[in-house]
Amino acid sequence: MADPITGLAPNDIDPDAAWAAFIARDRHSDGRFVGAVRTTGIYCRPSCAARHPRREYVSFYRTPAEARAAGYRACLRCKPDEVARDRVAVAEAVRLIEAAEETFNLDQLAARVGYAPHHFHRLFKRATGVTPAAYARGLRARAAADALTREAKVSDAIYEAGYSAPSRFYESAAARLGMSPSLWQRGGAGVTIRWTVAATSLGPLLIAATDKGLCRVAFDEGEASLRRRFAQAEVVPGGAALADLAARVVALVESPDRNEDLPLDVRGTAFQEAVWQALRNIPAGETRSYAELAAVAGNPRAVRAAGTACGANHLAVVIPCHRVHRSDGSMGGYAYGVDRKVELLERERKG
């Protein structure tokens, strides 16, 4: 399997890409390779805060074990051997959460993987983009959505998804579904979606929202595509009810560096939502690779799934999937055209 950062075979490392990660002190590259310094005889993780050596003195190894076999010892400052331990612990915690019939609290989960609670809370969030509790809620909400399409009774679906009582479901998952459980069970029938097509400097923009928030923002689409996408909903012109929200979306297109807190009504798998949140956390004007998104979302090997999550994004610009590039640094594709992607990034950088 190719490496998610470099795209190379497991035994290969692109030294230029690895050196760039060291210069940037890229935390997302930690655990993927180490840099060994001939003048000191030590190896470090990419994010090590120590002063950088000269390029010609540094060699790169896939694992700490390879560096030790070559005669190097671990850096006492960045402790590169602990990175692997951190990743194993997070992976084990994810396995425990997904297999558990009842929810672990933080103390129990941290004890099972051998860490102090507060330290492990930070490790898990850094690796996955969400807290252990939020990850578990996402899994239960997804299970509830699946069960609601199968069970005749809403209460049966709630219990099947692992909730101890209906009240626990309505406290959390119901908001994630974006509509009431009974409406979701009927495929969204009865939900009203208001829409408009607004003129922007990048072309016509479809803006659609339920009473809860935006459910579709897309260039070059109109009412017909919206009705195909939401076949069982009542689709009506937005009018005054949508005017203010639509104006805020248009303003975001014209000045995408704005920090708009817009109401959203979208849902996805726990991994997709972690990717979408990671996209929203990228500073305006900056980009990340699909591999980096996958790592932040908790599965560094799921590079293609991170790309799929970007493709499943219903909200152009609002969830800024234009801030993603390929591992080789090129722009890559964009559902609404690479020219628009480049222009959005330029506007962010100028802002």
Coordinates of C-alpha atoms in Angstrom, one line a residue:
M1 CA 0.0 0.0 0.0
A2 CA 1.3 3.5 -0.9
D3 CA 2.2 5.8 1.9
P4 CA -0.7 8.3 2.5
I5 CA 1.7 11.3 2.6
T6 CA 4.2 10.6 -0.1
G7 CA 2.2 8.2 -2.3
L8 CA 5.3 6.0 -2.5
A9 CA 5.8 2.3 -1.7
P10 CA 6.3 1.4 2.0
N11 CA 10.1 1.1 1.7
D12 CA 10.5 4.4 -0.1
I13 CA 10.6 7.9 1.3
D14 CA 10.7 11.1 -0.8
P15 CA 13.5 13.0 1.0
D16 CA 12.4 16.3 -0.3
A17 CA 8.8 15.9 1.0
A18 CA 10.2 14.6 4.3
W19 CA 12.6 17.5 4.7
A20 CA 9.8 19.9 3.9
A21 CA 7.8 18.3 6.8
F22 CA 10.7 18.8 9.1
I23 CA 11.2 22.4 8.2
A24 CA 7.5 23.0 8.8
R25 CA 7.6 21.0 12.0
D26 CA 4.5 19.2 10.6
R27 CA 2.8 17.4 13.5
H28 CA 0.6 15.4 11.0
S29 CA 3.8 13.7 9.7
D30 CA 4.7 12.4 13.2
G31 CA 4.7 8.6 13.3
R32 CA 5.1 8.3 9.5
F33 CA 8.9 8.6 9.4
V34 CA 11.8 9.9 11.5
G35 CA 14.8 12.1 10.6
A36 CA 18.3 11.0 11.8
V37 CA 21.1 13.5 12.2
R38 CA 24.6 12.2 11.5
T39 CA 26.3 14.9 13.5
T40 CA 24.5 14.1 16.8
G41 CA 23.6 10.5 16.3
I42 CA 19.9 11.0 17.2
Y43 CA 16.6 10.6 15.4
C44 CA 13.6 12.9 15.8
R45 CA 9.9 13.1 14.9
P46 CA 9.1 15.7 12.2
S47 CA 7.6 18.2 14.6
C48 CA 10.6 18.2 17.0
A49 CA 11.2 21.7 18.3
A50 CA 15.0 21.4 18.3
R51 CA 17.1 23.6 16.1
H52 CA 17.2 22.3 12.5
P53 CA 20.5 20.7 11.3
R54 CA 21.8 21.3 7.8
R55 CA 20.0 19.3 5.2
E56 CA 23.1 17.2 4.1
Y57 CA 23.4 15.8 7.6
V58 CA 19.9 14.3 7.8
S59 CA 18.7 10.9 6.6
F60 CA 15.1 9.6 6.8
Y61 CA 13.8 6.3 8.0
R62 CA 10.3 4.8 7.9
T63 CA 10.3 3.7 11.6
P64 CA 12.3 4.4 14.8
A65 CA 13.3 0.7 14.7
E66 CA 15.0 1.3 11.3
A67 CA 16.8 4.3 12.7
R68 CA 18.0 2.4 15.7
A69 CA 19.2 -0.4 13.5
A70 CA 21.3 2.1 11.7
G71 CA 23.0 3.2 14.9
Y72 CA 20.9 6.2 16.0
R73 CA 19.3 6.8 19.4
A74 CA 16.0 8.5 20.2
C75 CA 15.8 12.3 20.8
L76 CA 15.1 13.0 24.5
R77 CA 13.3 16.2 23.6
C78 CA 10.6 15.0 21.2
K79 CA 10.6 11.3 22.2
P80 CA 9.8 9.9 18.8
D81 CA 9.3 6.3 20.1
E82 CA 6.2 7.5 22.0
V83 CA 4.4 8.6 18.8
A84 CA 3.8 5.0 17.8
R85 CA 2.5 4.3 21.3
D86 CA 0.1 7.2 21.1
R87 CA -1.2 6.0 17.7
V88 CA -1.7 2.5 19.0
A89 CA -3.6 3.8 22.0
V90 CA -5.9 5.9 19.9
A91 CA -6.6 3.0 17.5
E92 CA -7.4 0.7 20.5
A93 CA -9.7 3.3 22.0
V94 CA -11.6 3.6 18.7
R95 CA -11.9 -0.2 18.6
L96 CA -13.2 -0.2 22.2
I97 CA -15.8 2.6 21.5
E98 CA -17.0 0.9 18.3
A99 CA -17.3 -2.6 20.0
A100 CA -18.9 -1.4 23.3
E101 CA -22.5 -2.0 24.1
E102 CA -22.4 0.8 26.6
T103 CA -20.5 4.1 26.5
F104 CA -17.1 4.4 28.2
N105 CA -16.5 7.4 30.3
L106 CA -13.1 9.2 29.8
D107 CA -11.5 7.7 32.9
Q108 CA -12.5 4.1 31.9
L109 CA -11.3 4.6 28.3
A110 CA -8.0 6.2 29.3
A111 CA -7.3 3.4 31.9
R112 CA -7.9 0.7 29.3
V113 CA -5.2 2.1 27.0
G114 CA -2.8 3.1 29.7
Y115 CA -3.0 6.9 29.8
A116 CA -4.0 9.6 32.2
P117 CA -7.5 10.9 31.3
H118 CA -6.7 14.5 30.5
H119 CA -3.6 13.6 28.5
F120 CA -5.5 10.9 26.5
H121 CA -8.3 13.4 25.8
R122 CA -5.8 15.7 24.1
L123 CA -4.2 12.8 22.2
F124 CA -7.5 11.4 20.9
K125 CA -8.8 14.8 19.8
R126 CA -5.5 15.7 18.1
A127 CA -5.6 12.3 16.2
T128 CA -9.3 12.2 15.3
G129 CA -10.5 15.9 15.4
V130 CA -13.2 15.0 17.9
T131 CA -13.3 14.0 21.6
P132 CA -13.9 10.4 22.6
A133 CA -17.4 11.3 23.7
A134 CA -18.2 13.1 20.4
Y135 CA -16.9 10.1 18.5
A136 CA -19.2 7.8 20.4
R137 CA -22.1 10.1 19.9
G138 CA -21.5 10.1 16.1
L139 CA -21.5 6.3 16.0
R140 CA -24.8 6.1 17.9
A141 CA -26.4 8.7 15.7
R142 CA -25.4 6.9 12.6
A143 CA -26.7 3.7 14.0
A144 CA -30.0 5.4 14.8
A145 CA -30.3 6.8 11.3
D146 CA -29.8 3.3 9.9
A147 CA -32.2 1.7 12.3
L148 CA -34.9 4.3 11.6
T149 CA -35.0 3.1 8.0
R150 CA -35.7 -0.5 9.1
E151 CA -37.7 -0.5 12.3
A152 CA -41.5 0.0 12.4
K153 CA -41.3 1.9 15.7
V154 CA -39.1 4.8 16.4
S155 CA -38.6 3.6 20.0
D156 CA -37.3 0.2 18.7
A157 CA -34.8 2.0 16.5
I158 CA -33.6 4.2 19.4
Y159 CA -32.9 1.1 21.6
E160 CA -31.3 -0.8 18.7
A161 CA -28.9 2.1 18.2
G162 CA -27.6 1.7 21.8
Y163 CA -29.4 4.5 23.6
S164 CA -30.4 3.6 27.2
A165 CA -33.6 5.7 26.9
P166 CA -35.4 7.8 24.3
S167 CA -34.5 10.9 26.2
R168 CA -30.8 10.2 25.6
F169 CA -31.4 10.0 21.9
Y170 CA -33.4 13.2 21.7
E171 CA -30.7 15.1 23.6
S172 CA -28.1 14.4 21.0
A173 CA -28.8 12.3 17.9
A174 CA -32.0 14.0 16.9
A175 CA -30.2 17.3 16.2
R176 CA -27.7 15.4 14.0
L177 CA -30.4 13.9 11.9
G178 CA -31.6 17.4 11.0
M179 CA -35.3 16.4 11.3
S180 CA -37.5 14.5 13.7
P181 CA -37.0 10.7 13.9
S182 CA -40.4 10.0 12.5
L183 CA -39.8 12.2 9.5
W184 CA -36.5 10.6 8.9
Q185 CA -38.1 7.2 9.0
R186 CA -40.4 8.3 6.2
G187 CA -37.4 9.4 4.1
G188 CA -37.8 13.1 5.0
A189 CA -41.4 13.4 3.7
G190 CA -43.0 16.5 5.0
V191 CA -39.8 18.5 5.5
T192 CA -39.9 21.9 3.8
I193 CA -36.8 23.1 1.9
R194 CA -36.6 26.7 0.8
W195 CA -34.4 27.6 -2.1
T196 CA -33.1 30.4 -4.2
V197 CA -30.5 30.9 -6.9
A198 CA -28.3 34.0 -6.1
A199 CA -26.0 35.8 -8.4
T200 CA -22.4 35.9 -7.4
S201 CA -19.1 37.0 -9.0
L202 CA -18.3 33.3 -9.4
G203 CA -21.6 32.4 -11.1
P204 CA -25.1 31.4 -10.1
L205 CA -25.3 29.8 -6.6
L206 CA -28.1 27.5 -5.4
I207 CA -28.8 28.1 -1.7
A208 CA -31.3 25.8 0.1
A209 CA -32.2 25.5 3.7
T210 CA -34.6 23.7 6.0
D211 CA -35.9 25.3 9.2
K212 CA -32.8 24.1 10.9
G213 CA -30.2 25.4 8.5
L214 CA -28.4 25.1 5.2
C215 CA -28.8 21.8 3.5
R216 CA -27.4 22.6 0.0
V217 CA -25.1 25.2 -1.4
A218 CA -23.9 24.6 -5.0
F219 CA -22.8 26.5 -8.1
D220 CA -24.6 25.9 -11.3
E221 CA -27.6 24.1 -9.8
G222 CA -31.2 24.9 -9.6
E223 CA -34.7 23.8 -8.5
A224 CA -34.7 20.6 -10.7
S225 CA -31.4 19.3 -9.2
L226 CA -32.6 20.1 -5.7
R227 CA -35.9 18.2 -6.2
R228 CA -33.9 15.2 -7.5
R229 CA -31.6 15.3 -4.5
F230 CA -34.5 15.7 -1.9
A231 CA -37.3 13.8 -3.7
Q232 CA -39.6 13.4 -0.8
A233 CA -39.3 16.9 0.7
E234 CA -41.5 19.9 -0.1
V235 CA -39.3 22.2 -2.1
V236 CA -40.6 25.9 -2.2
P237 CA -39.1 29.3 -3.2
G238 CA -37.2 30.9 -0.4
G239 CA -38.7 34.3 -0.4
A240 CA -38.2 36.6 2.6
A241 CA -37.7 33.6 4.9
L242 CA -34.4 32.8 3.2
A243 CA -33.3 36.2 2.2
D244 CA -31.0 37.0 5.2
L245 CA -29.3 33.6 5.2
A246 CA -28.8 33.7 1.4
A247 CA -27.2 37.1 1.7
R248 CA -24.8 35.8 4.3
V249 CA -23.8 32.9 2.0
V250 CA -23.2 35.2 -0.9
A251 CA -21.1 37.4 1.3
L252 CA -19.0 34.4 2.1
V253 CA -18.4 33.7 -1.6
E254 CA -17.3 37.2 -2.2
S255 CA -15.1 37.3 0.9
P256 CA -14.3 33.7 1.8
D257 CA -11.9 34.7 4.5
R258 CA -15.0 35.8 6.6
N259 CA -15.7 33.8 9.8
E260 CA -19.4 33.2 9.3
D261 CA -21.2 31.1 11.9
L262 CA -24.0 29.8 9.6
P263 CA -26.7 27.3 10.7
L264 CA -26.2 23.9 9.0
D265 CA -28.5 21.0 8.4
V266 CA -26.3 18.2 7.1
R267 CA -25.3 14.8 8.4
G268 CA -22.8 12.2 7.5
T269 CA -20.9 9.3 9.1
A270 CA -18.7 10.1 12.1
F271 CA -15.6 10.1 9.8
Q272 CA -17.3 12.4 7.2
E273 CA -18.3 14.8 9.9
A274 CA -14.8 14.8 11.3
V275 CA -13.4 15.6 7.8
W276 CA -15.9 18.4 7.4
Q277 CA -15.0 19.8 10.8
A278 CA -11.3 19.6 9.9
L279 CA -12.0 21.5 6.7
R280 CA -13.7 24.3 8.7
N281 CA -10.7 24.5 11.0
I282 CA -8.2 25.1 8.2
P283 CA -7.2 28.8 8.3
A284 CA -8.5 30.9 5.4
G285 CA -6.0 30.9 2.5
E286 CA -4.2 27.7 3.6
T287 CA -4.6 24.2 2.2
R288 CA -4.2 20.6 3.5
S289 CA -3.7 17.3 1.7
Y290 CA -6.3 14.5 1.7
A291 CA -3.8 12.5 3.7
E292 CA -3.6 15.3 6.4
L293 CA -7.4 15.4 6.5
A294 CA -7.6 11.6 6.9
A295 CA -5.1 11.8 9.8
V296 CA -7.0 14.6 11.6
A297 CA -10.3 12.6 11.1
G298 CA -8.7 9.7 12.9
N299 CA -7.7 7.3 10.1
P300 CA -4.4 8.2 8.4
R301 CA -4.8 5.3 5.9
A302 CA -8.3 6.5 4.8
V303 CA -7.0 9.0 2.2
R304 CA -9.6 8.0 -0.4
A305 CA -12.3 8.1 2.2
A306 CA -11.3 11.6 3.0
G307 CA -11.6 12.5 -0.7
T308 CA -15.1 10.9 -0.7
A309 CA -16.1 12.9 2.3
C310 CA -15.1 16.1 0.5
G311 CA -17.1 14.9 -2.5
A312 CA -20.1 14.3 -0.2
N313 CA -20.0 17.8 1.1
H314 CA -23.4 19.5 0.4
L315 CA -22.2 23.0 1.3
A316 CA -19.8 24.6 -1.2
V317 CA -17.7 27.3 0.4
V318 CA -19.5 27.0 3.7
I319 CA -17.6 23.8 4.3
P320 CA -14.5 24.8 2.4
C321 CA -13.4 21.7 0.5
H322 CA -11.6 24.1 -1.9
R323 CA -8.9 24.1 0.8
V324 CA -7.7 20.6 -0.1
H325 CA -4.8 19.7 -2.4
R326 CA -3.2 16.5 -3.6
S327 CA -0.2 15.0 -1.8
D328 CA 2.1 16.3 -4.6
G329 CA 0.9 19.8 -3.8
S330 CA -1.2 20.3 -7.0
M331 CA -4.7 21.7 -6.8
G332 CA -6.5 18.5 -7.8
G333 CA -10.2 18.5 -8.8
Y334 CA -13.1 20.5 -7.5
A335 CA -16.8 19.8 -8.1
Y336 CA -17.4 23.3 -9.4
G337 CA -14.3 23.7 -11.4
V338 CA -10.6 24.3 -10.6
D339 CA -10.8 27.9 -11.7
R340 CA -13.3 28.6 -8.9
K341 CA -11.2 26.7 -6.4
V342 CA -8.1 28.8 -7.3
E343 CA -10.1 32.1 -7.2
L344 CA -11.6 31.2 -3.7
L345 CA -8.1 30.6 -2.3
E346 CA -6.8 33.8 -3.8
R347 CA -9.6 35.8 -2.3
E348 CA -8.9 34.2 1.1
R349 CA -5.2 35.0 0.9
K350 CA -5.8 38.6 -0.1
G351 CA -8.4 39.0 2.7

